[in-house]
XYZ file of C-alpha atoms in Angstrom:
301
model
C 42.821 -32.995 -0.076
C 43.115 -34.799 -3.217
C 46.354 -34.672 -4.772
C 47.317 -34.296 -8.777
C 48.903 -37.514 -9.737
C 49.108 -36.710 -13.715
C 52.611 -37.570 -13.913
C 52.656 -40.628 -11.890
C 49.541 -41.952 -13.939
C 51.339 -41.228 -17.006
C 54.359 -43.283 -15.695
C 52.338 -46.314 -14.594
C 52.048 -47.970 -18.323
C 55.929 -47.636 -18.506
C 56.170 -49.403 -15.311
C 53.898 -52.075 -16.221
C 55.342 -52.800 -19.513
C 58.772 -52.985 -17.996
C 57.733 -56.017 -15.730
C 58.329 -59.385 -16.922
C 56.367 -62.495 -16.164
C 58.594 -64.974 -14.045
C 57.504 -67.998 -15.778
C 59.072 -70.385 -13.666
C 57.329 -69.113 -10.711
C 54.273 -68.761 -12.588
C 54.157 -72.387 -13.302
C 54.695 -73.546 -9.917
C 51.903 -71.246 -8.480
C 49.605 -72.424 -11.137
C 50.336 -76.040 -9.811
C 49.462 -74.911 -6.490
C 46.252 -73.372 -7.228
C 44.889 -76.504 -9.039
C 41.822 -78.156 -7.493
C 40.964 -75.165 -5.343
C 37.468 -75.360 -4.684
C 36.364 -71.823 -5.614
C 37.719 -68.763 -7.543
C 41.236 -67.507 -6.700
C 43.361 -64.749 -7.892
C 47.027 -64.131 -7.108
C 49.591 -61.359 -7.854
C 53.286 -61.602 -7.040
C 56.122 -58.809 -7.640
C 59.337 -59.715 -7.079
C 60.860 -56.166 -6.141
C 64.423 -57.051 -6.637
C 64.148 -57.862 -10.578
C 61.016 -56.406 -11.257
C 59.310 -59.606 -12.382
C 55.594 -60.656 -11.626
C 53.147 -63.214 -11.689
C 49.437 -62.346 -12.319
C 46.861 -65.059 -12.145
C 43.215 -63.912 -12.340
C 44.943 -60.730 -10.839
C 42.518 -58.213 -12.561
C 39.620 -60.029 -11.250
C 37.355 -58.206 -8.534
C 37.197 -59.965 -5.401
C 35.576 -58.811 -2.116
C 38.120 -57.089 0.092
C 36.651 -58.486 3.740
C 38.763 -56.870 6.201
C 41.417 -55.440 3.496
C 39.042 -52.567 3.022
C 40.908 -50.963 6.163
C 43.908 -50.011 3.838
C 41.672 -47.631 1.972
C 40.300 -46.371 5.168
C 43.627 -45.935 6.482
C 44.420 -44.020 3.406
C 41.443 -41.612 4.310
C 42.329 -41.093 7.684
C 45.914 -40.445 6.987
C 45.099 -37.956 4.151
C 43.010 -36.173 6.836
C 45.986 -36.116 9.405
C 48.287 -35.037 6.409
C 46.309 -32.172 5.523
C 45.864 -30.886 9.282
C 42.083 -31.885 9.776
C 42.991 -34.364 12.345
C 45.957 -34.974 14.784
C 47.406 -38.486 14.978
C 47.343 -38.057 18.840
C 44.289 -36.284 19.200
C 41.681 -37.705 21.736
C 38.411 -38.908 20.451
C 35.233 -39.619 22.374
C 33.329 -42.721 21.928
C 29.569 -43.027 22.195
C 26.963 -45.768 22.257
C 25.840 -44.623 18.689
C 29.350 -46.130 17.484
C 28.661 -49.778 18.667
C 29.109 -52.318 16.341
C 27.624 -55.817 17.578
C 29.494 -58.364 15.167
C 32.729 -59.783 15.661
C 34.629 -59.659 18.900
C 36.029 -55.951 18.825
C 37.640 -54.402 21.646
C 36.209 -50.717 20.847
C 32.417 -52.179 21.157
C 33.369 -53.016 24.762
C 33.800 -49.254 25.803
C 31.522 -47.240 27.662
C 29.678 -44.505 26.643
C 31.783 -40.981 26.786
C 35.219 -42.990 27.268
C 37.898 -41.447 25.287
C 40.788 -42.803 23.489
C 43.524 -41.528 20.899
C 42.974 -41.314 17.376
C 46.492 -43.404 16.928
C 44.955 -46.275 19.229
C 41.587 -46.539 17.165
C 44.008 -46.888 14.093
C 46.073 -49.562 15.768
C 42.914 -51.466 16.888
C 41.617 -51.269 13.220
C 44.911 -52.473 11.792
C 46.391 -54.642 14.147
C 43.504 -56.721 15.232
C 41.139 -55.641 12.475
C 38.265 -53.986 14.934
C 35.465 -53.416 12.912
C 33.968 -51.025 15.210
C 37.263 -48.946 15.037
C 37.244 -49.315 11.391
C 33.588 -47.998 11.020
C 34.372 -45.044 13.328
C 37.527 -44.156 11.141
C 35.585 -44.813 7.831
C 33.185 -41.918 9.194
C 36.108 -39.574 10.424
C 37.982 -39.669 7.130
C 34.724 -38.318 5.594
C 32.942 -41.432 4.606
C 33.242 -44.218 1.657
C 32.347 -41.495 -0.947
C 35.309 -39.486 0.068
C 37.599 -42.558 0.393
C 36.684 -43.662 -3.195
C 37.275 -40.127 -4.641
C 40.623 -40.418 -3.138
C 41.456 -43.612 -4.555
C 40.279 -42.634 -7.921
C 42.533 -39.487 -7.996
C 45.379 -41.802 -7.011
C 44.675 -44.023 -9.937
C 42.753 -46.955 -8.153
C 39.944 -47.746 -10.303
C 38.965 -51.102 -8.765
C 39.443 -50.540 -5.078
C 36.376 -49.169 -3.543
C 34.530 -48.914 -0.337
C 30.987 -50.168 -0.762
C 29.501 -50.159 2.935
C 27.621 -46.955 4.048
C 28.545 -45.594 0.747
C 25.761 -43.764 -1.194
C 25.304 -45.262 -4.947
C 27.235 -48.530 -3.853
C 24.451 -50.350 -2.579
C 24.452 -52.854 -5.558
C 28.334 -53.214 -5.120
C 27.769 -53.868 -1.487
C 25.292 -56.596 -2.071
C 27.728 -58.405 -4.315
C 31.193 -57.896 -2.647
C 30.481 -56.588 0.875
C 32.319 -53.878 2.900
C 34.563 -53.199 -0.062
C 36.164 -54.624 -3.272
C 39.614 -54.676 -5.098
C 41.822 -56.555 -7.497
C 44.711 -58.746 -6.367
C 47.081 -56.596 -8.517
C 45.526 -53.302 -7.371
C 45.898 -53.853 -3.758
C 49.463 -55.190 -4.245
C 50.351 -52.001 -6.220
C 48.688 -50.060 -3.259
C 51.077 -51.821 -0.715
C 54.062 -51.075 -3.122
C 53.200 -47.206 -3.381
C 53.258 -47.115 0.500
C 56.503 -48.871 0.239
C 58.098 -46.711 -2.019
C 56.647 -43.583 -0.533
C 54.669 -42.834 -3.615
C 50.836 -42.711 -1.999
C 50.632 -39.419 -0.033
C 54.208 -38.409 1.397
C 56.995 -39.613 2.967
C 56.125 -39.066 6.550
C 52.549 -40.398 6.007
C 53.621 -43.564 3.803
C 56.143 -44.581 6.429
C 53.862 -44.106 9.186
C 51.286 -46.317 7.445
C 54.078 -49.073 6.754
C 54.829 -49.123 10.327
C 51.191 -49.569 11.228
C 50.726 -52.365 8.746
C 53.841 -54.260 10.254
C 51.877 -54.896 13.502
C 49.692 -57.659 12.597
C 47.937 -59.596 15.325
C 46.704 -62.255 12.593
C 49.798 -64.042 11.920
C 48.938 -67.763 11.568
C 48.160 -67.789 7.768
C 50.710 -66.049 5.222
C 52.994 -64.487 8.075
C 53.498 -67.909 9.566
C 55.368 -68.910 6.761
C 57.985 -66.117 6.990
C 60.707 -66.015 9.616
C 59.597 -63.622 12.455
C 62.819 -61.784 12.173
C 62.110 -60.555 8.771
C 59.953 -57.150 8.592
C 56.576 -57.596 7.113
C 53.493 -55.425 6.274
C 50.330 -57.144 5.847
C 46.559 -56.843 6.047
C 44.239 -59.694 5.659
C 40.399 -60.232 5.384
C 37.850 -63.130 5.821
C 34.466 -63.685 5.406
C 32.615 -67.001 5.042
C 33.257 -67.611 1.276
C 36.613 -65.306 0.949
C 39.859 -65.313 2.538
C 42.487 -62.760 1.332
C 45.809 -61.472 2.322
C 48.132 -59.001 0.864
C 51.852 -59.021 2.200
C 55.218 -57.014 1.722
C 58.112 -58.977 2.817
C 61.332 -56.921 3.271
C 63.731 -60.064 2.779
C 67.418 -58.766 2.506
C 68.196 -61.246 -0.120
C 65.102 -60.550 -2.310
C 62.057 -58.220 -1.161
C 58.482 -58.762 -2.693
C 55.013 -58.079 -2.302
C 52.099 -60.754 -2.904
C 48.388 -60.882 -2.652
C 46.007 -63.835 -2.682
C 42.361 -63.400 -3.170
C 39.534 -66.187 -3.152
C 35.735 -66.022 -3.419
C 33.008 -68.520 -4.054
C 34.882 -70.752 -1.824
C 33.235 -73.909 -1.068
C 34.900 -74.275 2.294
C 33.489 -71.804 4.546
C 34.687 -73.099 8.065
C 36.741 -71.103 10.607
C 39.230 -73.833 11.383
C 43.102 -73.744 10.805
C 42.939 -76.147 7.979
C 40.299 -74.320 5.936
C 40.973 -74.764 2.362
C 41.662 -71.101 1.406
C 43.796 -70.553 4.545
C 45.938 -73.777 3.576
C 46.485 -72.384 0.217
C 47.611 -68.998 1.714
C 50.094 -70.734 3.612
C 51.697 -72.812 0.772
C 51.769 -69.851 -1.232
C 53.573 -67.809 1.258
C 55.852 -70.694 1.847
C 56.502 -71.308 -1.729
C 57.373 -67.567 -2.065
C 59.907 -67.452 0.674
C 61.630 -70.470 -0.347
C 61.834 -69.518 -3.834
C 63.206 -65.984 -3.087
C 65.484 -67.177 -0.253
C 66.809 -70.653 -1.605
C 69.704 -70.669 1.142
C 67.460 -70.251 3.872
C 67.429 -72.871 6.355
C 64.435 -71.494 8.589
C 61.486 -73.838 9.149
C 57.961 -72.829 9.918
C 56.429 -74.254 12.999
C 52.513 -75.281 12.944
C 49.927 -73.577 15.321
C 49.600 -76.965 16.972
C 53.295 -76.645 18.352
C 52.929 -73.687 20.082
C 51.856 -74.370 23.623
């Protein structure tokens, strides 16, 4: 069900004009981005002081697995309207098999059953592609998800894969596309219970707070701090959007890259190093009295 959002859409320009650029932080981030071998976009929103940093924040980037946030929206809308039940059992069939990646769901046997809630967990926590494509279908497909996104004011965030009329976009951006500003706004509306309704948004936030892939942005944030996160990666694009519920100063940030020269899948990939540096910079900037120090992957035995 698509919800009327006229009042919210009328308010968005007022919200945006009230946001001021944090010029000090912007200078530090600009310095950090210098020399990156690819195209990068960053959006940061200081939720305490309503200040932002926007660098190439309205450029369109591939989502990679961040497309699973719009899919989550589509499936939660079906649950909210009673068309699906969060705990209903689903039956896996061989027709759902997806052979790319290291997916758990693809190892299921034909006719095995699993709760919808667990399929959603697999999509968000470990970024299981088989689970994600199944949920995209259950939500009504990419066309319906895109209609829902459009009704909520998202003009640049779209699902491309398996979506009629989006073939050219899929060729350029892959499974989905968005901008650093818009996906950060998506996360913020989840945080503020402004996407579907309070119960649905709180459930989405809890789901986004259970992240297996924690060696990039999340590795630079103390483990005792609640974070909601989704990241995505393909060879030439590495992306992440994070909500950090710091008691001192909560904030949301996103970093996207494309046309990356470094297409490796090692820990020291240039885009992943940049993501960690940005996350570290933001944590220290908003929590100057914090004495916590991040550990490296090599220190985990």
